[in-house]
Coordinates of C-alpha atoms in Angstrom, one line a residue:
Chain O
M1 CA -17.9 -73.6 80.2
A2 CA -19.7 -74.5 77.0
R3 CA -17.9 -77.0 74.8
T4 CA -16.0 -75.3 72.0
I5 CA -14.7 -76.5 68.6
R6 CA -12.3 -75.0 66.2
I7 CA -12.8 -75.2 62.5
G8 CA -10.1 -74.0 60.1
N9 CA -10.2 -73.2 56.4
A10 CA -7.0 -74.2 54.6
Q11 CA -8.0 -73.8 51.0
G12 CA -10.1 -71.1 49.5
F13 CA -10.2 -72.3 45.9
W14 CA -8.4 -74.9 43.7
G15 CA -5.0 -73.4 43.3
D16 CA -4.7 -71.8 46.7
S17 CA -1.5 -72.3 48.8
V18 CA -0.3 -75.9 48.8
D19 CA 1.5 -75.4 52.2
E20 CA -1.4 -74.0 54.1
P21 CA -3.3 -77.3 54.9
V22 CA -0.1 -78.6 56.5
R23 CA 0.4 -75.3 58.4
M24 CA -3.2 -75.3 59.6
L25 CA -2.7 -78.8 60.9
E26 CA 0.7 -78.3 62.6
L27 CA 0.8 -74.7 63.9
G28 CA -1.9 -75.0 66.5
H29 CA -5.0 -76.9 67.4
V30 CA -8.0 -77.3 65.2
D31 CA -10.7 -80.0 65.4
Y32 CA -11.7 -79.7 61.7
I33 CA -9.9 -78.6 58.6
T34 CA -12.2 -77.5 55.7
M35 CA -11.0 -77.1 52.1
D36 CA -12.9 -75.6 49.2
Y37 CA -11.8 -76.7 45.8
L38 CA -14.8 -76.1 43.5
A39 CA -15.8 -73.2 41.2
E40 CA -18.1 -73.4 38.2
L41 CA -15.1 -73.7 35.8
T42 CA -13.5 -76.4 38.0
M43 CA -16.6 -78.6 37.6
S44 CA -16.4 -78.6 33.8
I45 CA -12.6 -79.2 33.8
M46 CA -13.2 -82.2 36.1
Q47 CA -16.0 -83.5 33.9
R48 CA -13.7 -83.4 30.9
Q49 CA -11.0 -85.2 32.8
K50 CA -13.5 -87.9 33.8
L51 CA -14.6 -88.3 30.2
K52 CA -11.0 -89.1 29.2
D53 CA -10.4 -91.3 32.3
P54 CA -13.3 -92.6 34.4
K55 CA -11.0 -92.7 37.4
R56 CA -10.3 -88.9 37.3
G57 CA -12.5 -85.8 37.8
Y58 CA -11.6 -84.8 41.4
A59 CA -9.1 -82.6 43.1
Y60 CA -5.9 -84.6 43.1
D61 CA -4.2 -82.0 45.3
F62 CA -6.3 -83.1 48.1
V63 CA -5.1 -86.7 47.9
Q64 CA -1.5 -85.5 47.9
F65 CA -2.3 -83.4 51.0
I66 CA -3.7 -86.4 52.8
D67 CA -0.7 -88.5 51.8
R68 CA 1.6 -85.8 53.2
V69 CA -0.1 -85.6 56.6
L70 CA -2.1 -88.8 57.2
P71 CA 0.1 -90.0 60.2
T72 CA -0.3 -86.6 61.9
L73 CA -4.0 -86.6 61.1
M74 CA -4.5 -90.0 62.7
E75 CA -2.4 -89.0 65.8
K76 CA -4.3 -85.8 66.4
G77 CA -7.7 -87.1 65.3
T78 CA -8.3 -84.0 63.2
K79 CA -11.2 -84.3 60.9
V80 CA -11.1 -83.0 57.3
I81 CA -14.0 -81.9 55.2
A82 CA -13.4 -81.1 51.5
N83 CA -15.5 -80.7 48.4
A84 CA -12.5 -82.3 46.6
G85 CA -14.7 -85.0 45.1
G86 CA -15.6 -82.8 42.2
V87 CA -17.5 -84.9 39.7
N88 CA -16.1 -88.2 40.9
P89 CA -16.1 -88.5 44.7
E90 CA -16.0 -92.3 44.5
S91 CA -12.7 -92.3 42.7
C92 CA -11.4 -89.6 45.1
R93 CA -12.2 -92.0 48.0
D94 CA -10.6 -94.9 46.2
A95 CA -7.4 -92.8 45.9
L96 CA -7.6 -92.0 49.6
L97 CA -8.0 -95.6 50.5
E98 CA -4.9 -96.4 48.5
V99 CA -3.0 -93.7 50.5
A100 CA -4.3 -95.2 53.8
K101 CA -3.2 -98.6 52.7
K102 CA 0.3 -97.3 51.8
H103 CA 0.6 -95.7 55.3
G104 CA -0.6 -98.9 56.9
V105 CA -3.4 -97.0 58.6
T106 CA -6.4 -98.9 60.1
G107 CA -9.6 -97.7 61.7
L108 CA -9.9 -94.7 59.4
K109 CA -13.4 -93.9 58.2
I110 CA -13.8 -92.0 55.0
G111 CA -17.2 -90.7 53.9
I112 CA -18.5 -89.4 50.6
V113 CA -21.5 -87.3 49.9
T114 CA -23.0 -87.5 46.5
G115 CA -26.3 -87.0 44.6
D116 CA -25.3 -83.6 43.3
D117 CA -24.1 -84.7 39.8
I118 CA -27.3 -84.6 37.7
M119 CA -25.5 -84.7 34.3
G120 CA -26.9 -88.2 33.7
R121 CA -30.4 -87.2 34.8
L122 CA -31.0 -84.3 32.5
D123 CA -33.1 -86.3 30.0
E124 CA -35.2 -87.5 32.9
F125 CA -35.8 -84.0 34.0
R126 CA -36.6 -82.9 30.5
E127 CA -39.2 -85.6 30.2
K128 CA -40.7 -84.6 33.5
G129 CA -41.1 -81.1 32.1
E130 CA -38.5 -79.4 34.2
K131 CA -37.3 -76.3 32.5
L132 CA -34.1 -75.6 34.3
A133 CA -34.6 -72.0 33.2
N134 CA -31.6 -69.6 33.4
M135 CA -32.0 -67.5 36.5
D136 CA -30.6 -64.5 34.7
T137 CA -32.4 -64.7 31.4
G138 CA -35.4 -67.0 32.0
E139 CA -34.5 -69.1 28.9
G140 CA -35.2 -72.8 29.3
L141 CA -32.1 -75.1 29.2
F142 CA -33.8 -77.4 26.7
D143 CA -35.1 -74.6 24.4
A144 CA -32.0 -74.8 22.2
E145 CA -29.3 -77.4 21.5
R146 CA -26.4 -76.9 23.9
Q147 CA -23.2 -78.8 24.5
I148 CA -23.6 -79.3 28.2
M149 CA -20.4 -80.1 30.0
S150 CA -21.5 -80.5 33.6
A151 CA -24.6 -80.1 35.8
N152 CA -24.4 -80.1 39.6
V153 CA -26.8 -79.3 42.4
Y154 CA -25.6 -77.2 45.3
M155 CA -26.5 -79.8 48.0
P156 CA -27.8 -79.2 51.5
T157 CA -25.4 -79.6 54.4
N158 CA -27.2 -82.6 56.0
G159 CA -25.1 -85.0 53.9
I160 CA -21.9 -83.8 55.6
V161 CA -23.6 -84.0 59.0
E162 CA -24.7 -87.6 58.2
A163 CA -21.2 -88.6 57.2
L164 CA -19.8 -87.1 60.4
D165 CA -22.5 -88.8 62.5
Q166 CA -21.4 -92.1 61.0
G167 CA -17.9 -91.5 62.3
A168 CA -16.1 -90.3 59.2
Q169 CA -12.8 -88.6 59.9
I170 CA -12.5 -87.5 56.2
V171 CA -15.5 -86.3 54.4
V172 CA -15.3 -85.8 50.6
T173 CA -18.2 -84.2 48.8
G174 CA -19.1 -83.2 45.3
R175 CA -20.9 -79.9 44.8
G176 CA -22.2 -78.4 48.0
T177 CA -22.3 -74.9 49.3
D178 CA -19.0 -73.4 50.4
P179 CA -20.4 -72.3 53.8
G180 CA -21.7 -75.9 54.3
L181 CA -18.1 -77.0 54.9
V182 CA -18.2 -75.1 58.2
L183 CA -21.9 -75.4 59.0
G184 CA -21.7 -79.2 58.7
P185 CA -19.4 -79.9 61.6
I186 CA -21.2 -77.4 63.8
M187 CA -24.5 -79.2 63.2
H188 CA -22.9 -82.5 63.8
E189 CA -21.2 -81.4 67.0
F190 CA -23.9 -79.4 68.6
G191 CA -27.1 -80.6 66.9
W192 CA -27.8 -77.1 65.8
N193 CA -31.0 -77.0 63.7
T194 CA -32.9 -73.8 64.3
L195 CA -32.9 -71.2 61.5
D196 CA -30.9 -68.8 63.6
Q197 CA -28.3 -71.4 64.5
M198 CA -28.0 -72.5 60.9
A199 CA -27.8 -68.9 59.7
L200 CA -24.9 -68.3 62.2
G201 CA -23.1 -71.4 61.0
T202 CA -23.6 -70.2 57.4
V203 CA -22.2 -66.8 58.1
G204 CA -19.2 -68.4 59.8
G205 CA -18.7 -70.5 56.6
H206 CA -19.1 -67.5 54.4
I207 CA -16.3 -65.7 56.3
L208 CA -14.0 -68.7 56.1
E209 CA -14.7 -69.8 52.5
C210 CA -12.1 -67.7 50.8
G211 CA -9.2 -68.6 53.1
A212 CA -7.0 -65.6 53.9
Q213 CA -9.4 -63.1 52.5
C214 CA -10.7 -62.5 56.1
T215 CA -7.3 -62.6 57.8
G216 CA -5.6 -59.7 56.0
G217 CA -5.5 -60.9 52.4
N218 CA -7.0 -58.6 49.8
F219 CA -7.4 -56.0 52.6
T220 CA -7.8 -52.3 51.8
R221 CA -5.2 -51.2 54.3
W222 CA -2.6 -53.8 53.2
Q223 CA 0.3 -51.7 54.6
E224 CA -1.0 -52.5 58.1
V225 CA -1.0 -56.3 57.7
P226 CA 1.9 -57.8 59.6
D227 CA 4.0 -60.6 58.2
M228 CA 1.9 -61.2 55.1
T229 CA 4.4 -63.9 54.0
N230 CA 3.3 -66.1 56.8
I231 CA -0.4 -65.1 56.8
G232 CA -2.5 -67.3 59.0
Y233 CA -5.7 -68.8 57.5
P234 CA -8.9 -68.4 59.4
I235 CA -10.3 -70.4 62.2
C236 CA -14.0 -70.3 63.3
E237 CA -14.2 -71.0 67.0
V238 CA -17.7 -72.1 67.9
S239 CA -19.2 -72.8 71.3
E240 CA -22.3 -75.0 72.0
D241 CA -24.0 -71.9 73.6
G242 CA -23.9 -70.0 70.3
K243 CA -20.8 -68.0 70.7
M244 CA -18.7 -67.6 67.5
V245 CA -15.2 -66.1 67.2
I246 CA -13.1 -65.7 64.0
T247 CA -9.4 -66.1 64.7
K248 CA -6.2 -67.7 63.4
H249 CA -3.3 -69.6 64.8
D250 CA -1.1 -67.7 67.3
G251 CA 2.3 -66.8 65.8
T252 CA 1.1 -66.6 62.2
G253 CA 1.1 -63.4 60.2
G254 CA -2.0 -61.5 59.0
L255 CA -4.7 -59.7 60.8
V256 CA -8.2 -60.6 62.1
T257 CA -10.1 -57.4 62.9
V258 CA -13.7 -56.2 62.5
D259 CA -12.5 -54.5 59.3
T260 CA -10.9 -57.6 57.7
V261 CA -13.9 -59.7 58.6
A262 CA -16.4 -57.1 57.5
E263 CA -14.7 -56.9 54.1
Q264 CA -15.0 -60.6 53.6
L265 CA -18.7 -60.5 54.7
L266 CA -19.3 -58.1 51.8
Y267 CA -17.4 -60.3 49.3
E268 CA -19.6 -61.5 46.5
M269 CA -22.6 -60.3 48.5
G270 CA -26.0 -59.8 46.9
D271 CA -29.1 -58.8 48.8
P272 CA -28.1 -58.7 52.5
E273 CA -31.6 -59.7 53.6
N274 CA -31.6 -62.9 51.6
Y275 CA -28.4 -64.9 51.5
I276 CA -29.9 -68.1 50.1
T277 CA -28.5 -71.5 50.8
P278 CA -30.1 -74.9 50.5
D279 CA -30.2 -75.0 54.4
C280 CA -31.7 -71.6 55.2
V281 CA -31.8 -68.0 54.2
A282 CA -29.3 -66.0 56.3
Q283 CA -29.9 -62.3 57.0
F284 CA -26.6 -60.6 56.7
S285 CA -28.4 -57.4 57.7
T286 CA -28.5 -58.8 61.3
I287 CA -24.8 -59.6 61.7
Q288 CA -22.9 -57.8 64.5
L289 CA -19.1 -57.9 64.6
S290 CA -17.0 -56.8 67.6
R291 CA -13.5 -57.1 68.8
E292 CA -12.9 -59.7 71.5
G293 CA -9.2 -59.5 71.7
K294 CA -6.1 -59.5 69.5
D295 CA -6.9 -61.3 66.2
R296 CA -10.3 -62.3 67.6
V297 CA -13.6 -61.1 66.2
L298 CA -17.0 -62.0 67.7
V299 CA -19.9 -62.7 65.3
S300 CA -23.3 -62.4 66.8
G301 CA -27.0 -61.4 66.3
V302 CA -27.4 -63.5 63.2
K303 CA -31.0 -64.3 62.1
G304 CA -32.2 -66.9 59.7
K305 CA -35.3 -67.5 57.7
D306 CA -36.9 -70.6 56.1
A307 CA -35.1 -72.2 53.2
T308 CA -36.7 -72.0 49.8
P309 CA -38.3 -75.1 48.1
F310 CA -35.5 -75.1 45.5
Y311 CA -31.9 -76.1 45.1
K312 CA -29.6 -74.1 42.9
V313 CA -28.1 -76.0 39.9
S314 CA -24.9 -75.0 38.2
I315 CA -24.7 -76.1 34.6
S316 CA -21.8 -75.5 32.3
Y317 CA -21.9 -75.6 28.5
L318 CA -19.6 -74.8 25.6
N319 CA -20.2 -71.4 24.1
G320 CA -17.6 -70.8 21.3
Y321 CA -13.9 -70.0 21.5
K322 CA -11.6 -67.4 22.7
A323 CA -7.9 -66.4 22.5
I324 CA -5.9 -63.8 24.4
A325 CA -2.5 -62.4 23.5
A326 CA -0.2 -59.9 25.1
L327 CA 2.6 -57.7 23.8
T328 CA 4.9 -55.2 25.6
V329 CA 5.2 -51.8 23.9
S330 CA 8.0 -49.5 25.0
G331 CA 8.2 -45.8 24.7
P332 CA 8.6 -43.2 23.4
D333 CA 4.9 -42.9 22.5
A334 CA 4.1 -46.3 23.9
Y335 CA 0.3 -45.8 24.1
A336 CA 0.1 -44.3 20.5
K337 CA 2.2 -47.2 19.2
A338 CA 0.1 -49.8 20.9
Q339 CA -3.1 -48.3 19.4
K340 CA -1.4 -48.4 16.0
C341 CA -0.6 -52.1 16.7
A342 CA -4.3 -52.8 17.3
E343 CA -5.3 -51.0 14.1
V344 CA -2.8 -52.9 12.1
L345 CA -3.6 -56.3 13.7
F346 CA -7.3 -56.1 13.1
G347 CA -6.8 -54.6 9.6
R348 CA -4.7 -57.6 8.6
L349 CA -7.2 -60.1 10.1
E350 CA -10.0 -58.4 8.2
R351 CA -7.9 -58.7 5.0
A352 CA -7.7 -62.4 5.8
G353 CA -11.5 -62.5 6.1
C354 CA -11.6 -62.7 9.9
V355 CA -14.1 -60.5 11.7
Y356 CA -14.9 -61.5 15.3
A357 CA -18.1 -61.8 17.3
E358 CA -16.3 -59.9 20.0
K359 CA -12.9 -58.3 20.4
N360 CA -11.3 -56.4 23.2
V361 CA -8.0 -54.4 23.4
E362 CA -6.7 -53.2 26.8
Y363 CA -3.6 -51.0 27.3
L364 CA -2.4 -52.2 30.7
G365 CA -0.5 -49.4 32.4
T366 CA -2.8 -46.6 31.2
G367 CA -5.5 -47.2 33.8
V368 CA -7.6 -50.1 32.4
C369 CA -8.9 -51.5 35.7
H370 CA -10.4 -48.1 36.7
E371 CA -11.2 -46.8 33.2
G372 CA -13.3 -43.7 33.4
I373 CA -12.5 -43.3 37.1
V374 CA -8.8 -42.4 36.7
P375 CA -7.5 -40.4 33.7
T376 CA -6.0 -42.5 30.9
A377 CA -2.2 -42.3 31.3
E378 CA -1.4 -41.4 27.7
D379 CA 2.2 -40.7 28.5
A380 CA 2.9 -44.1 30.2
P381 CA 6.6 -45.0 29.6
E382 CA 5.5 -48.5 28.4
V383 CA 2.3 -50.4 28.1
V384 CA 1.3 -54.0 27.8
M385 CA -1.3 -54.6 25.2
R386 CA -3.8 -57.3 26.1
I387 CA -5.9 -58.4 23.1
G388 CA -8.7 -60.9 23.2
V389 CA -11.2 -62.2 20.6
K390 CA -14.2 -64.4 20.9
D391 CA -16.0 -66.3 18.1
P392 CA -18.0 -69.5 17.5
D393 CA -15.5 -70.3 14.7
K394 CA -12.4 -72.0 16.1
K395 CA -10.4 -71.5 12.9
K396 CA -10.9 -67.8 13.0
V397 CA -9.8 -67.6 16.6
N398 CA -6.7 -69.6 15.8
R399 CA -6.0 -67.3 12.8
F400 CA -5.9 -64.4 15.3
G401 CA -3.0 -66.1 17.2
M402 CA -1.0 -66.2 14.0
E403 CA -1.1 -62.5 13.5
I404 CA 0.5 -61.4 16.8
A405 CA 4.2 -62.1 16.2
P406 CA 4.4 -60.2 12.9
L407 CA 3.6 -57.0 14.8
V408 CA 7.1 -57.2 16.3
T409 CA 8.9 -56.9 12.9
A410 CA 6.2 -55.4 10.7
G411 CA 4.7 -52.9 13.1
P412 CA 5.9 -49.9 15.1
P413 CA 9.4 -50.0 16.7
G414 CA 10.3 -51.3 20.2
I415 CA 7.8 -54.1 20.7
T416 CA 8.7 -57.1 22.7
G417 CA 7.3 -59.7 25.1
F418 CA 6.1 -62.2 22.6
A419 CA 7.0 -65.6 23.9
G420 CA 5.5 -69.1 24.2
G421 CA 4.3 -69.5 20.7
R422 CA 1.0 -68.5 19.0
P423 CA -2.0 -68.1 21.3
K424 CA -4.4 -70.9 20.5
A425 CA -8.2 -71.0 20.6
S426 CA -9.6 -72.3 23.9
E427 CA -13.1 -73.4 24.5
I428 CA -15.4 -71.0 26.3
V429 CA -17.2 -72.7 29.1
A430 CA -20.3 -70.8 29.9
Y431 CA -22.3 -71.0 33.1
W432 CA -26.0 -71.6 33.4
P433 CA -27.6 -71.0 36.8
A434 CA -31.0 -72.6 37.4
L435 CA -33.3 -73.9 40.1
I436 CA -34.6 -77.4 40.7
K437 CA -37.3 -78.6 43.1
K438 CA -35.8 -80.1 46.2
E439 CA -37.9 -83.3 46.1
L440 CA -36.2 -84.3 42.8
I441 CA -32.8 -84.6 44.5
D442 CA -31.5 -87.2 47.0
V443 CA -28.5 -86.8 49.2
K444 CA -26.4 -90.0 49.3
V445 CA -23.9 -90.7 52.0
D446 CA -21.5 -93.6 52.1
V447 CA -18.9 -94.2 54.8
V448 CA -16.3 -97.0 54.6
E449 CA -13.6 -98.0 57.1
V450 CA -10.1 -99.0 56.3
Chain N
M1 CA -17.7 -27.9 53.4
K2 CA -14.7 -29.7 52.0
K3 CA -14.2 -32.5 49.6
I4 CA -12.5 -35.8 50.7
K5 CA -12.0 -39.1 49.0
L6 CA -13.9 -42.1 50.2
M7 CA -10.6 -43.8 51.1
D8 CA -10.3 -41.4 54.0
I9 CA -13.5 -42.6 55.6
A10 CA -14.2 -46.1 54.2
H11 CA -12.7 -49.4 53.0
A12 CA -14.0 -51.7 50.3
R13 CA -14.0 -55.1 48.7
S14 CA -15.5 -56.5 45.4
G15 CA -16.2 -59.8 43.8
D16 CA -18.2 -61.2 41.0
K17 CA -21.9 -62.0 40.7
G18 CA -22.5 -63.6 37.4
D19 CA -21.9 -61.0 34.7
G20 CA -21.9 -58.3 37.3
S21 CA -19.7 -57.4 40.3
N22 CA -20.5 -56.4 43.8
V23 CA -18.8 -53.5 45.6
G24 CA -19.0 -53.5 49.4
L25 CA -18.2 -50.1 50.9
I26 CA -17.7 -50.0 54.7
A27 CA -17.4 -46.8 56.7
Y28 CA -14.9 -46.7 59.6
T29 CA -17.2 -44.7 61.9
D30 CA -20.9 -43.9 62.4
A31 CA -20.3 -40.3 61.1
G32 CA -18.6 -41.8 58.0
Y33 CA -21.6 -44.1 57.5
D34 CA -24.0 -41.2 57.5
I35 CA -21.9 -39.5 54.8
I36 CA -21.8 -42.5 52.5
R37 CA -25.4 -43.3 53.1
E38 CA -26.4 -39.8 52.1
Q39 CA -24.0 -39.2 49.2
V40 CA -23.0 -42.5 47.7
T41 CA -26.2 -43.1 45.7
A42 CA -26.8 -45.7 43.1
D43 CA -26.8 -42.9 40.5
R44 CA -23.4 -41.6 41.6
V45 CA -22.0 -45.1 41.6
K46 CA -23.3 -45.7 38.0
Q47 CA -21.7 -42.4 36.9
H48 CA -18.5 -43.3 38.7
Y49 CA -18.2 -46.6 36.8
H50 CA -19.7 -45.4 33.5
K51 CA -17.0 -47.0 31.5
I52 CA -17.1 -50.3 33.4
C53 CA -20.7 -50.9 34.4
L54 CA -22.9 -51.1 31.3
G55 CA -26.0 -52.0 33.2
S56 CA -27.9 -50.7 36.2
V57 CA -26.7 -50.4 39.8
D58 CA -28.5 -51.9 42.8
R59 CA -27.8 -50.5 46.2
Y60 CA -28.4 -52.1 49.7
E61 CA -27.9 -50.5 53.1
M62 CA -26.3 -52.5 55.9
P63 CA -26.3 -50.2 58.9
N64 CA -25.2 -53.2 61.1
L65 CA -21.8 -53.2 59.4
K66 CA -21.8 -49.4 58.5
A67 CA -21.8 -50.6 55.0
L68 CA -23.4 -50.2 51.6
N69 CA -23.4 -53.0 49.0
F70 CA -23.7 -52.2 45.3
I71 CA -24.4 -54.6 42.5
L72 CA -22.9 -53.4 39.2
H73 CA -24.9 -55.2 36.5
D74 CA -23.2 -56.0 33.2
S75 CA -19.7 -55.0 34.2
L76 CA -17.5 -58.0 33.5
G77 CA -17.7 -58.5 29.7
G78 CA -19.6 -61.8 30.0
G79 CA -18.5 -62.9 33.4
G80 CA -15.9 -65.1 35.0
T81 CA -15.3 -67.9 32.5
E82 CA -16.5 -66.1 29.3
S83 CA -15.0 -62.7 29.6
I84 CA -11.9 -61.6 27.7
K85 CA -11.3 -58.6 30.0
T86 CA -8.3 -58.6 32.3
D87 CA -10.5 -58.2 35.3
A88 CA -13.2 -60.8 34.5
Q89 CA -14.2 -61.1 38.1
G90 CA -14.5 -57.5 39.3
K91 CA -11.6 -58.0 41.7
T92 CA -10.4 -54.4 41.1
H93 CA -13.8 -52.7 41.3
G94 CA -13.7 -52.3 45.0
M95 CA -10.5 -50.2 45.0
G96 CA -12.0 -48.1 42.3
I97 CA -14.8 -46.7 44.4
L98 CA -12.4 -45.3 47.0
S99 CA -11.3 -42.4 44.8
M100 CA -14.9 -41.0 44.7
E101 CA -15.2 -37.6 46.4
V102 CA -17.7 -36.8 49.0
E103 CA -18.5 -33.5 50.8
V104 CA -18.0 -33.2 54.6
P105 CA -18.1 -30.3 57.1
D106 CA -14.8 -28.5 57.4
D107 CA -14.4 -29.8 60.9
F108 CA -15.2 -33.4 59.9
A109 CA -12.8 -35.7 61.8
G110 CA -14.2 -39.0 60.6

């Protein structure tokens, strides 16, 4: 029989279940646990943390998880791959080394993969004539003054492979692709390197990258999902001969069917012919799914094409301020009273000289999410008003927050739900997707042993 | 012919793509896929989401999964981190398509 490995995902995003990594480790066998912590916004938050304290800027949750399970991890030999490094993988490793020391562990190898953080290289690229043009608008990054917060390249997966080849049991990366967390160990274990093999590994990674979203979470027929409380997170079972099965630990809740997996394949999908990663271009139009048994779905037929000559870069920059407030309006005439509140609120703000670049009022409970699809429920017994403003002027945005509470006493009757003080202006972190030539970027791998 | 809702023959999921969202619509059967492929056009989807999607709609066919994928451009009020809408990531757009009506033969069993 062909050799088989099991790769689990125990974290779909920063803020996902804190118990799941432990459950993934303890409820059954996996060879690898992968954890995805990074989103565009996360990178800018981490960059800000690092500015305040050069030892921060990574996902501290990950260090706490390792602290919680390190003895078990050592005993079982389970490997862990996480993009928890954020904008400071070195400090994340230092924190992990401290944890290892505390537990008295020896022989543990920890690898970091870096080279993605190009924040400090932007001037160099500008001088070299790189435009870093916005993929959506075509505008050059350097065409206007911008307060750039972070700039990270989506790195190829060979850095993870290299760290594993050097014997790392824990691999911490900065920005990489989410599917790379799964593709990496497959390439390391089986030496897969053809386009079709890398495309299959990428598809496996895409299915796993949002945790329970392929095991019954966010599933259309939610009524059919057993024991959602104890939902099992996904495991990608891969054999050296190219067989791939999506499953979960026995005894956990949730559901792995062709339907739950197909939904996740379509999640955040663009052109199915061209799922572009730094490693290859996977053709989602070739994927076949079939049932192999209870909570087991076979993935096959996947074709890949040559990778492009570019890496994608994710740049974040400050783009003004926003504030959001909410008030609960009871009946009778809840919707009409809420509309009156909005009229009064913006009338008072205009009187104070505050007109906003953008404003938005939603009457939650009347059919906001599916506006225009379902009729507006004008007779809703109560509604929650959700009001937001955006503007480059922070003072104006803060002035908005001061005008909410007076609506309770100087507006229509029966309004409540104002708590937690005046909503304050928060910075808007905007996102600038761009491409960069691959030859300008180097993957760096460093493995140390405790 | 009779009218049924897409939820009777298909399931769906959505997510964000920059300032747009994607809506994946997956038929349960081959017959169901034929129905959605013929009737759920980009124009109908644009009309269905006329209050939500302010841009154009792209449509991709994925017969291998009995699925259609739609990109709803300009539908998030600025996108994930910039939007002041409650659904800044298009998480709810997928459920929205399932109330669209399609025509099927009277004896259509799915």
